[in-house]
Tab-separated table of N, CA, C and O in Angstrom:
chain	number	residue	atom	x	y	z
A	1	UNK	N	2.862	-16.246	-1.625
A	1	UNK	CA	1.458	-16.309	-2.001
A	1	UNK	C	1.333	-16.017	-3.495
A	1	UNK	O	1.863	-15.033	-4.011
A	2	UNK	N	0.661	-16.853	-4.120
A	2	UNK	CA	0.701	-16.681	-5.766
A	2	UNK	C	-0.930	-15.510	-5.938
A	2	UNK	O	-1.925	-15.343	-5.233
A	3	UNK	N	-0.554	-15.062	-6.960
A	3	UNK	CA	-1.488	-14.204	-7.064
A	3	UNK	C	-2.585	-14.897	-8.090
A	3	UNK	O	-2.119	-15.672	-8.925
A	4	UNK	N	-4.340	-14.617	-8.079
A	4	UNK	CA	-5.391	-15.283	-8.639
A	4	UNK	C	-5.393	-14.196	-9.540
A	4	UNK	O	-5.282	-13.004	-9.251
A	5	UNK	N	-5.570	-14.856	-10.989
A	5	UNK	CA	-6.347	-14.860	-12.192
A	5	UNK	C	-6.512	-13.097	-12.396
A	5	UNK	O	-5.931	-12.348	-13.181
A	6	UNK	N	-7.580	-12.800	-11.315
A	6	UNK	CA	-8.285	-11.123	-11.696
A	6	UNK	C	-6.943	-10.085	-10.758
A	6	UNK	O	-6.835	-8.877	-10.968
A	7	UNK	N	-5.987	-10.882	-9.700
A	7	UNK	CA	-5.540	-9.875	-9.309
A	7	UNK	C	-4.290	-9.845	-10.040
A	7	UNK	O	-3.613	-8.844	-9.804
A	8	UNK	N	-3.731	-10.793	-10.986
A	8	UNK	CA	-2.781	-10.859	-12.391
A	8	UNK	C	-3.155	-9.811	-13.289
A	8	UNK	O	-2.472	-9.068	-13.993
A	9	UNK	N	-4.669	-9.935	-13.070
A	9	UNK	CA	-5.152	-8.766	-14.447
A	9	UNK	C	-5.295	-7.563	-13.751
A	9	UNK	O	-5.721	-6.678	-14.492
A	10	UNK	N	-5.075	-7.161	-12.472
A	10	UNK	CA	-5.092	-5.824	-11.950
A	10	UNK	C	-3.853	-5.038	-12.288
A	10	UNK	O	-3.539	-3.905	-12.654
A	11	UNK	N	-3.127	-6.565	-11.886
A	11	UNK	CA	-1.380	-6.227	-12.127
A	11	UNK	C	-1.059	-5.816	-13.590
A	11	UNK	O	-0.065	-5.092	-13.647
A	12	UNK	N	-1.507	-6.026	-14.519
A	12	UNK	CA	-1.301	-6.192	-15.827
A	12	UNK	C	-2.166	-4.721	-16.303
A	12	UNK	O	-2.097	-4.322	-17.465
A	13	UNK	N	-2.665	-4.271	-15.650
A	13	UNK	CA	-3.721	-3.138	-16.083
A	13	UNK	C	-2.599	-1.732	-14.895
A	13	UNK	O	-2.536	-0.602	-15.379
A	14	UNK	N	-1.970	-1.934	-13.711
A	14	UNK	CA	-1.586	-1.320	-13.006
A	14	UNK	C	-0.325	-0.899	-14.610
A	14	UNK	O	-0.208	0.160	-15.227
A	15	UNK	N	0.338	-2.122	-14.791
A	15	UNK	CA	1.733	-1.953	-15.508
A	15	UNK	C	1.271	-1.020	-16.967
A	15	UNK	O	1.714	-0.035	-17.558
A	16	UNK	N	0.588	-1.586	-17.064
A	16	UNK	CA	-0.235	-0.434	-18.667
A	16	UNK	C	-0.040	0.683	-18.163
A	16	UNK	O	0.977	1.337	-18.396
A	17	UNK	N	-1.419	1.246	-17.043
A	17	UNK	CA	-1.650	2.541	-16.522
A	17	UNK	C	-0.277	3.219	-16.261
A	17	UNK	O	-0.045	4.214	-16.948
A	18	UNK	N	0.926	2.718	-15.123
A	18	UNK	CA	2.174	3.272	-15.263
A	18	UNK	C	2.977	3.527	-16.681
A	18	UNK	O	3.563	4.574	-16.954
A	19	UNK	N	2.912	2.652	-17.320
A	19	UNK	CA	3.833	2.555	-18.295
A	19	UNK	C	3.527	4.104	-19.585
A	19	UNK	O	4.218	4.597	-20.477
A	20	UNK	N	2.128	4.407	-19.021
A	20	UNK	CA	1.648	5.580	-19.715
A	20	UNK	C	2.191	6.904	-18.822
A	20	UNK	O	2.028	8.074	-19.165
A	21	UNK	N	2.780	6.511	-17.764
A	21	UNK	CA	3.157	7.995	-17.161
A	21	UNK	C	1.903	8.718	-16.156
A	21	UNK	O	1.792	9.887	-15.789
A	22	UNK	N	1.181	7.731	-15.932
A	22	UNK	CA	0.084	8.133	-15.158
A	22	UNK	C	0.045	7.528	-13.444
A	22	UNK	O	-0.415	6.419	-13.175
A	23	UNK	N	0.452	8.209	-12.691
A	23	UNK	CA	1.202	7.494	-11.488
A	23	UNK	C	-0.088	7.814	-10.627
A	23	UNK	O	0.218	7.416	-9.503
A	24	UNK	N	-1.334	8.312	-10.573
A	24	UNK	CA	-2.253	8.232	-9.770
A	24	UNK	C	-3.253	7.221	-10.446
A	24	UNK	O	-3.478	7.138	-11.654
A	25	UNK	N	-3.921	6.319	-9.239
A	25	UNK	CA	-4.455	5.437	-9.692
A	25	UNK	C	-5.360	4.733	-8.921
A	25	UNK	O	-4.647	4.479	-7.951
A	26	UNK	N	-6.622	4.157	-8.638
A	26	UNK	CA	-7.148	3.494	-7.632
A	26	UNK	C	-7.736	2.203	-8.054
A	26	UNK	O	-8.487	2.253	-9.028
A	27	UNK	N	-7.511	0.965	-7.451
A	27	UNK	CA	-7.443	-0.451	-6.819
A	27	UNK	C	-8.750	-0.711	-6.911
A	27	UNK	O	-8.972	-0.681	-5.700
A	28	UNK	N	-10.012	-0.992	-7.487
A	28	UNK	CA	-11.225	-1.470	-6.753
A	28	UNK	C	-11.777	-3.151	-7.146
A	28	UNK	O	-12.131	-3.664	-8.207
A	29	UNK	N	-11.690	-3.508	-6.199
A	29	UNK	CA	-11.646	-4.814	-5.878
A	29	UNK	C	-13.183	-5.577	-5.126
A	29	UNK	O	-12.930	-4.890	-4.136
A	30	UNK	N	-13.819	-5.950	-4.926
A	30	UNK	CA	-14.763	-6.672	-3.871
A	30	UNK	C	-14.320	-6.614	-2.450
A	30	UNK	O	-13.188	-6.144	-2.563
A	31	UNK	N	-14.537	-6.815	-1.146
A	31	UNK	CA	-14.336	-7.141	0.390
A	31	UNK	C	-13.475	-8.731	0.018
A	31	UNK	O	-13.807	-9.610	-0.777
A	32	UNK	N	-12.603	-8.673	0.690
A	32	UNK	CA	-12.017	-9.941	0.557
A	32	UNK	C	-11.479	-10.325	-0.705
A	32	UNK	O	-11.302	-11.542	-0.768
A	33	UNK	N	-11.150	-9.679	-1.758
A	33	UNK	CA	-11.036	-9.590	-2.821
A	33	UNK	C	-9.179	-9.656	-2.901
A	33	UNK	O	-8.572	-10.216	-3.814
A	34	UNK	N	-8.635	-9.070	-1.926
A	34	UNK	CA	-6.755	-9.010	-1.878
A	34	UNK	C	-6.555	-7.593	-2.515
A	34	UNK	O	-5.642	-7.498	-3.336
A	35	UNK	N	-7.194	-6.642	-2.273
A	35	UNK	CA	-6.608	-5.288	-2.500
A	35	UNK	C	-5.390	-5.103	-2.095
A	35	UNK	O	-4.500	-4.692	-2.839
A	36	UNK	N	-5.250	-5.359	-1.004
A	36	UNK	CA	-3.917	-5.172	-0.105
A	36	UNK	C	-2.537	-6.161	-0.824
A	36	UNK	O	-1.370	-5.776	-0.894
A	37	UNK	N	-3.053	-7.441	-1.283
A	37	UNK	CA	-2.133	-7.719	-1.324
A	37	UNK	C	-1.753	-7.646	-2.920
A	37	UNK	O	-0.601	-7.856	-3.298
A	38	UNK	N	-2.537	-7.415	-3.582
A	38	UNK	CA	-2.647	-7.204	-4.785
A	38	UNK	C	-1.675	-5.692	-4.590
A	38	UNK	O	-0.479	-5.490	-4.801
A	39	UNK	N	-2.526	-4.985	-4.208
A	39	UNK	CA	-1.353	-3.253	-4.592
A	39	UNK	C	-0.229	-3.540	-3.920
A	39	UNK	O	0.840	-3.304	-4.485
A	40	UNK	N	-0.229	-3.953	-2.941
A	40	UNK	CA	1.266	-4.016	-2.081
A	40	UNK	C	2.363	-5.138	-2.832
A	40	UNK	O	3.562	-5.044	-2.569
A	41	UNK	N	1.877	-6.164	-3.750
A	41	UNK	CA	2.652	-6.823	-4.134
A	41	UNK	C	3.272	-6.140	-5.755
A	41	UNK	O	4.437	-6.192	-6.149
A	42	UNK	N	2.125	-5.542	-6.451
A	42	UNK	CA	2.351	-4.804	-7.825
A	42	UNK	C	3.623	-3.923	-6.960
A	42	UNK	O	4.774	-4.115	-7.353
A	43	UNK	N	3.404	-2.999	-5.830
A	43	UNK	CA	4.401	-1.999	-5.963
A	43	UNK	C	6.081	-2.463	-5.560
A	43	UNK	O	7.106	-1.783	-5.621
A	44	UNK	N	5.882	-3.866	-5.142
A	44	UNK	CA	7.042	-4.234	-4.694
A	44	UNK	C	7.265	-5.274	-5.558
A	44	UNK	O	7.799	-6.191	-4.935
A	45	UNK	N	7.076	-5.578	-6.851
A	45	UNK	CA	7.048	-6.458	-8.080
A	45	UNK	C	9.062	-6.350	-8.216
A	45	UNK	O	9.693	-7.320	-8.636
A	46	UNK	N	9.756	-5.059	-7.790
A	46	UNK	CA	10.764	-5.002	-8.426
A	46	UNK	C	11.153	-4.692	-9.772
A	46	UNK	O	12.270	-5.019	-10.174
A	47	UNK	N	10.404	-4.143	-10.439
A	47	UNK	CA	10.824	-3.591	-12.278
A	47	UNK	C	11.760	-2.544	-12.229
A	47	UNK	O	12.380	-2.234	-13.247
A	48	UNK	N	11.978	-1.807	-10.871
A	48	UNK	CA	12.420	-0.343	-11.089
A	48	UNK	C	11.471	0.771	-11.276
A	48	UNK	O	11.841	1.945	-11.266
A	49	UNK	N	10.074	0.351	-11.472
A	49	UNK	CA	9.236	1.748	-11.073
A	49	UNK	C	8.819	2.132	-10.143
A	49	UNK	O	8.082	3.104	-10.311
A	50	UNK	N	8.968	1.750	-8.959
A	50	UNK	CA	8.767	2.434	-7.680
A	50	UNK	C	10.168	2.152	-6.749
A	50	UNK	O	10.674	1.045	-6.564
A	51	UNK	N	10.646	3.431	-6.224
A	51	UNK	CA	11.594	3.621	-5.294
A	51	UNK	C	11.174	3.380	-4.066
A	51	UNK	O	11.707	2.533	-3.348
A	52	UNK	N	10.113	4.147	-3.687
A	52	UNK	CA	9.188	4.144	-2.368
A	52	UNK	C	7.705	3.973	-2.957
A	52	UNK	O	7.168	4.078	-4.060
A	53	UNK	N	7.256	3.598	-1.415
A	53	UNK	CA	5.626	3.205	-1.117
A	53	UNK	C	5.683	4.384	-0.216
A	53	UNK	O	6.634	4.792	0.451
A	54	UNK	N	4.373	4.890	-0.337
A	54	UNK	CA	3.441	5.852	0.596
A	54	UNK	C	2.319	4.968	0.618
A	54	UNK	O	1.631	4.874	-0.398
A	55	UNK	N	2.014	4.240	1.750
A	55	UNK	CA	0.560	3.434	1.980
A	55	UNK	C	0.213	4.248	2.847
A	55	UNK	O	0.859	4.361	3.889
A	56	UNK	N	-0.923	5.008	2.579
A	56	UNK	CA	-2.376	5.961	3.815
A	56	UNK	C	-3.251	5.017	4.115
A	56	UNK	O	-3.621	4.218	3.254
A	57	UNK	N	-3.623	4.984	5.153
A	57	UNK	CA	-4.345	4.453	5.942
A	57	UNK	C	-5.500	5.468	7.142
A	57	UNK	O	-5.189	6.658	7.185
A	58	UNK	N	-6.261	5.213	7.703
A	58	UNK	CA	-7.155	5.719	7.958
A	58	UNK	C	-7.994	4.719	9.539
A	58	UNK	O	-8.900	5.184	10.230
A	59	UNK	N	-7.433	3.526	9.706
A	59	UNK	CA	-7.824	2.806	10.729
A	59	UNK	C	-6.829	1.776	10.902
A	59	UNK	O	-6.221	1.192	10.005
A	60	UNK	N	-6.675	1.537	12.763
A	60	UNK	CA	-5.744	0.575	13.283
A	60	UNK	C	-5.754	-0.757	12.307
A	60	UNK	O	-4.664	-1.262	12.038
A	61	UNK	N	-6.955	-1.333	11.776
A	61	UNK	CA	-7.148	-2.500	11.431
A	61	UNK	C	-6.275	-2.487	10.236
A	61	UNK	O	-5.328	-3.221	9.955
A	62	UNK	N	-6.938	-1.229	9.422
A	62	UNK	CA	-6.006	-1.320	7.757
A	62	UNK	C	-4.015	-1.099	8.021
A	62	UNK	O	-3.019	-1.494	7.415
A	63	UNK	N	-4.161	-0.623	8.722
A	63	UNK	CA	-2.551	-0.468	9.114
A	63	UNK	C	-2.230	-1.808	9.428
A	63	UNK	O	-1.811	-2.305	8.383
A	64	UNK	N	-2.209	-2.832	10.536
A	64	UNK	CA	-1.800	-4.168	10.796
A	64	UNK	C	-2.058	-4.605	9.170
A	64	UNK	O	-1.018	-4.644	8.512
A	65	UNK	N	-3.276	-4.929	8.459
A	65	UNK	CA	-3.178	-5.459	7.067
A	65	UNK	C	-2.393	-4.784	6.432
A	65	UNK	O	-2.068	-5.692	5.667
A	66	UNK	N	-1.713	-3.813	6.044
A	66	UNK	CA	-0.998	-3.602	5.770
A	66	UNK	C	0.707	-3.861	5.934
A	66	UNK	O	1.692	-4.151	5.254
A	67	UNK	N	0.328	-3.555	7.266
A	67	UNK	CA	2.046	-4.182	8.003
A	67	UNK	C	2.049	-5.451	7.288
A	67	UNK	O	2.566	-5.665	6.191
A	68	UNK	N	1.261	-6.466	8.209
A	68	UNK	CA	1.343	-7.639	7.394
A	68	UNK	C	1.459	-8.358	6.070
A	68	UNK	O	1.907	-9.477	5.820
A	69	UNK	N	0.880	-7.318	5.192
A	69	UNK	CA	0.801	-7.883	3.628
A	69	UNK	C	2.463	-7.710	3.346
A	69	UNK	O	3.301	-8.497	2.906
A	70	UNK	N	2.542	-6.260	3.823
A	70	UNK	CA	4.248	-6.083	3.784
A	70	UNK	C	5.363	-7.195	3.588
A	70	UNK	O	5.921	-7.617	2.575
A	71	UNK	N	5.505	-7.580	5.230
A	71	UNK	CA	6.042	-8.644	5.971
A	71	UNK	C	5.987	-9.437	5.048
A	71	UNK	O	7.026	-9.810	4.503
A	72	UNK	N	4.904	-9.834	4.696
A	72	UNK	CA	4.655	-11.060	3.736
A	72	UNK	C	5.480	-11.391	2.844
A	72	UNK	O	6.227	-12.363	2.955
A	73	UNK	N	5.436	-10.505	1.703
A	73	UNK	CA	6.217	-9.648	0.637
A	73	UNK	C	7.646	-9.555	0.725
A	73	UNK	O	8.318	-9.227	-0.253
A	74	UNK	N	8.352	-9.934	2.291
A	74	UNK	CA	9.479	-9.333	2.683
A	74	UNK	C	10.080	-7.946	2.595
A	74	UNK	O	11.180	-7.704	2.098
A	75	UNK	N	9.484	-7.304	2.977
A	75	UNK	CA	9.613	-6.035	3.033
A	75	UNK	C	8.954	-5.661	4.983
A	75	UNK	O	8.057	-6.184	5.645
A	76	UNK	N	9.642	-4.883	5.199
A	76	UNK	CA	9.547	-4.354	6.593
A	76	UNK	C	9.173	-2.931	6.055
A	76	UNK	O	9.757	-2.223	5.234
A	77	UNK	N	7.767	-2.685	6.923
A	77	UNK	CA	7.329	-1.141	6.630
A	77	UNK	C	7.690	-0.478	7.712
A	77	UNK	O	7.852	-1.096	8.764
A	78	UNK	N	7.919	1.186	7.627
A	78	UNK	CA	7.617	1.516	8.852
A	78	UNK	C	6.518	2.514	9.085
A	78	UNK	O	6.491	3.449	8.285
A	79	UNK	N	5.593	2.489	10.046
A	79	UNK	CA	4.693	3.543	10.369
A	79	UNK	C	4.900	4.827	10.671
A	79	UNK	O	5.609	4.984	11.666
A	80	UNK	N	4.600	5.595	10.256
A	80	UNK	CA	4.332	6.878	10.538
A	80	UNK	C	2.977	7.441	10.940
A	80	UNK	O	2.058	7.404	10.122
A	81	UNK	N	2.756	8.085	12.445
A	81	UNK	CA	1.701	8.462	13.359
A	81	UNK	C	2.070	9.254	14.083
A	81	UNK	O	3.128	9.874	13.979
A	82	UNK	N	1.197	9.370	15.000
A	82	UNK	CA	1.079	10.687	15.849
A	82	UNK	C	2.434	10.092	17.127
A	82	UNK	O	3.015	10.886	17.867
A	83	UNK	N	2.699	8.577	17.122
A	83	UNK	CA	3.522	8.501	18.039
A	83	UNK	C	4.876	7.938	17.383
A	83	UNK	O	5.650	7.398	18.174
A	84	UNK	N	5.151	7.981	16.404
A	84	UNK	CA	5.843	7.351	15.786
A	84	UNK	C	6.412	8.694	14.480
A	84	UNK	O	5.703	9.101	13.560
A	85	UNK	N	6.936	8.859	14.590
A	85	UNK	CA	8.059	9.917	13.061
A	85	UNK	C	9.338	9.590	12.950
A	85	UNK	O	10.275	10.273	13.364
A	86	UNK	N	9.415	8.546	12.393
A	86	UNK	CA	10.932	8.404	11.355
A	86	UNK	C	12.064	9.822	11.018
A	86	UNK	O	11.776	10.925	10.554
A	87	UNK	N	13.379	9.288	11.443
A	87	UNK	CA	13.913	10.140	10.633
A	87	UNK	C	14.037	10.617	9.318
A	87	UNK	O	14.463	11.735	9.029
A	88	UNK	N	13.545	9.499	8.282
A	88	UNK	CA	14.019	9.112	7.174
A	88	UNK	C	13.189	8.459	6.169
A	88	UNK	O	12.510	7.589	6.714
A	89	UNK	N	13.032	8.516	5.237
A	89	UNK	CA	11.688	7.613	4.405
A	89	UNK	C	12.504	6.338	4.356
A	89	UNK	O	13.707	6.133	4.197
A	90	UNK	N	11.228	5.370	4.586
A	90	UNK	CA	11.950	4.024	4.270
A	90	UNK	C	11.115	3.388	2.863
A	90	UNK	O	9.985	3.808	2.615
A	91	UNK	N	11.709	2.447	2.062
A	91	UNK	CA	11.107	1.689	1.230
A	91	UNK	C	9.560	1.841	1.201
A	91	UNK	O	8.873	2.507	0.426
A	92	UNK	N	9.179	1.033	2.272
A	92	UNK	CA	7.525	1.483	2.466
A	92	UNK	C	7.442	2.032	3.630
A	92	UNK	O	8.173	1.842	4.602
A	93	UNK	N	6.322	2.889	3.503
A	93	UNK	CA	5.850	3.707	4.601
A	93	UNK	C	4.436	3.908	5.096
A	93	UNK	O	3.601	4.667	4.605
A	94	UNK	N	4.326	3.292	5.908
A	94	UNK	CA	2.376	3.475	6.293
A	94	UNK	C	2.064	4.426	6.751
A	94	UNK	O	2.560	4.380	7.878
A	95	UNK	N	1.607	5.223	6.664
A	95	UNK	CA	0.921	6.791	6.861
A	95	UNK	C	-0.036	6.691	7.641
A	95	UNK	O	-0.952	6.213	6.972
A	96	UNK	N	-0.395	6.869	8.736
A	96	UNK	CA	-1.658	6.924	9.666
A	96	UNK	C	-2.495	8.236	9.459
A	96	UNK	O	-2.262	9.290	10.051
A	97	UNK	N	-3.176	8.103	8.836
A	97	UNK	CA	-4.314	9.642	8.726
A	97	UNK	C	-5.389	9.301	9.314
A	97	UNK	O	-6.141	8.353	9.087
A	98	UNK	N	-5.464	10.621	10.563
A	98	UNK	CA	-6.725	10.605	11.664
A	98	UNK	C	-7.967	10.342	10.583
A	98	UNK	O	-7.939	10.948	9.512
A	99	UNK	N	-9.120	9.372	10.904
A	99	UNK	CA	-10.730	9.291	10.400
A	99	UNK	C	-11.031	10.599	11.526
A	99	UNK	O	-10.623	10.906	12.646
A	100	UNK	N	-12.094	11.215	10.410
A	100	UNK	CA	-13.347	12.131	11.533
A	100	UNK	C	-13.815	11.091	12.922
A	100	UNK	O	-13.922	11.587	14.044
A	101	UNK	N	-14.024	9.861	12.709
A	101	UNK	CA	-14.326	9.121	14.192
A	101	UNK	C	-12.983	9.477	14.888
A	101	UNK	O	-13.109	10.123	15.929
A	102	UNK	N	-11.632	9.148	14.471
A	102	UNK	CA	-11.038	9.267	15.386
A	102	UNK	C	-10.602	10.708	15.737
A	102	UNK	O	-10.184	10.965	16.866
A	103	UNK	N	-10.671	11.377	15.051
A	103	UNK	CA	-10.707	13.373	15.796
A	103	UNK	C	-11.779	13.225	16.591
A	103	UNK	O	-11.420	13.305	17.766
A	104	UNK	N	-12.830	13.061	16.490
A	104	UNK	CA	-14.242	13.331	17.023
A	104	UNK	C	-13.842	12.786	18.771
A	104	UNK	O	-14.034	13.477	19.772
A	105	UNK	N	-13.182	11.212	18.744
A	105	UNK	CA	-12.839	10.766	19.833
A	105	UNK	C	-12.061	11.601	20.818
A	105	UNK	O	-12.308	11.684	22.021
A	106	UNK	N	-11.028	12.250	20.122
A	106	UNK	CA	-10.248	12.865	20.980
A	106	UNK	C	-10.751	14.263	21.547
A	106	UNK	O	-10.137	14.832	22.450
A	107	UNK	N	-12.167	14.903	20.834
A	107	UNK	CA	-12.075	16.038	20.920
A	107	UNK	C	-12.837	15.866	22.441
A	107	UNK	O	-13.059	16.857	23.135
């Protein structure tokens, strides 16, 4: 998947922001805009500045988009959840963090 015009210039603004030593950072994009595949493809660009991905997530839906953008990318993620703990960090890693809806559900 080739990347459009503004998510080139996200990429190009991500590589600045790193290149300053500033490794926290947030993505804001429109709905439908390719956040996902935009950050997931910057971090797996291959330059040598990222070893690992930590992707958090917060709902079933963003996790599958995620898996998937992965996949895409060729990269195999693995999840980490309440039913699922790895021995080991892998390349990427999807992080499942309970939403207040979903505590609220269980309580």
């Amino acid at each position: 998947m080739k990347l459009r015009p503004y998510q080139e210039e996200s990429h190009n603004f991500l590589d600045k922001w790193w290149s300053k030593k500033k490794r926290s950072s947030i993505l804001s994009l429109p709905c439908g805009a390719g956040k996902t595949f935009t950050a997931s493809s910057w971090a797996l660009q291959g330059n040598g500045k990222i070893d690992r991905v930590f992707w958090a997530v917060h709902r079933e839906e963003l996790k599958k988009q995620a898996i998937k953008a992965f996949r895409d990318l060729g990269e195999e993620p693995v999840v980490w959840d309440a039913d699922n703990k790895p021995k080991k960090w892998w390349k990427v890693n999807i992080i499942m963090i309970p939403s207040a809806k979903t505590i609220e559900a269980t309580c």
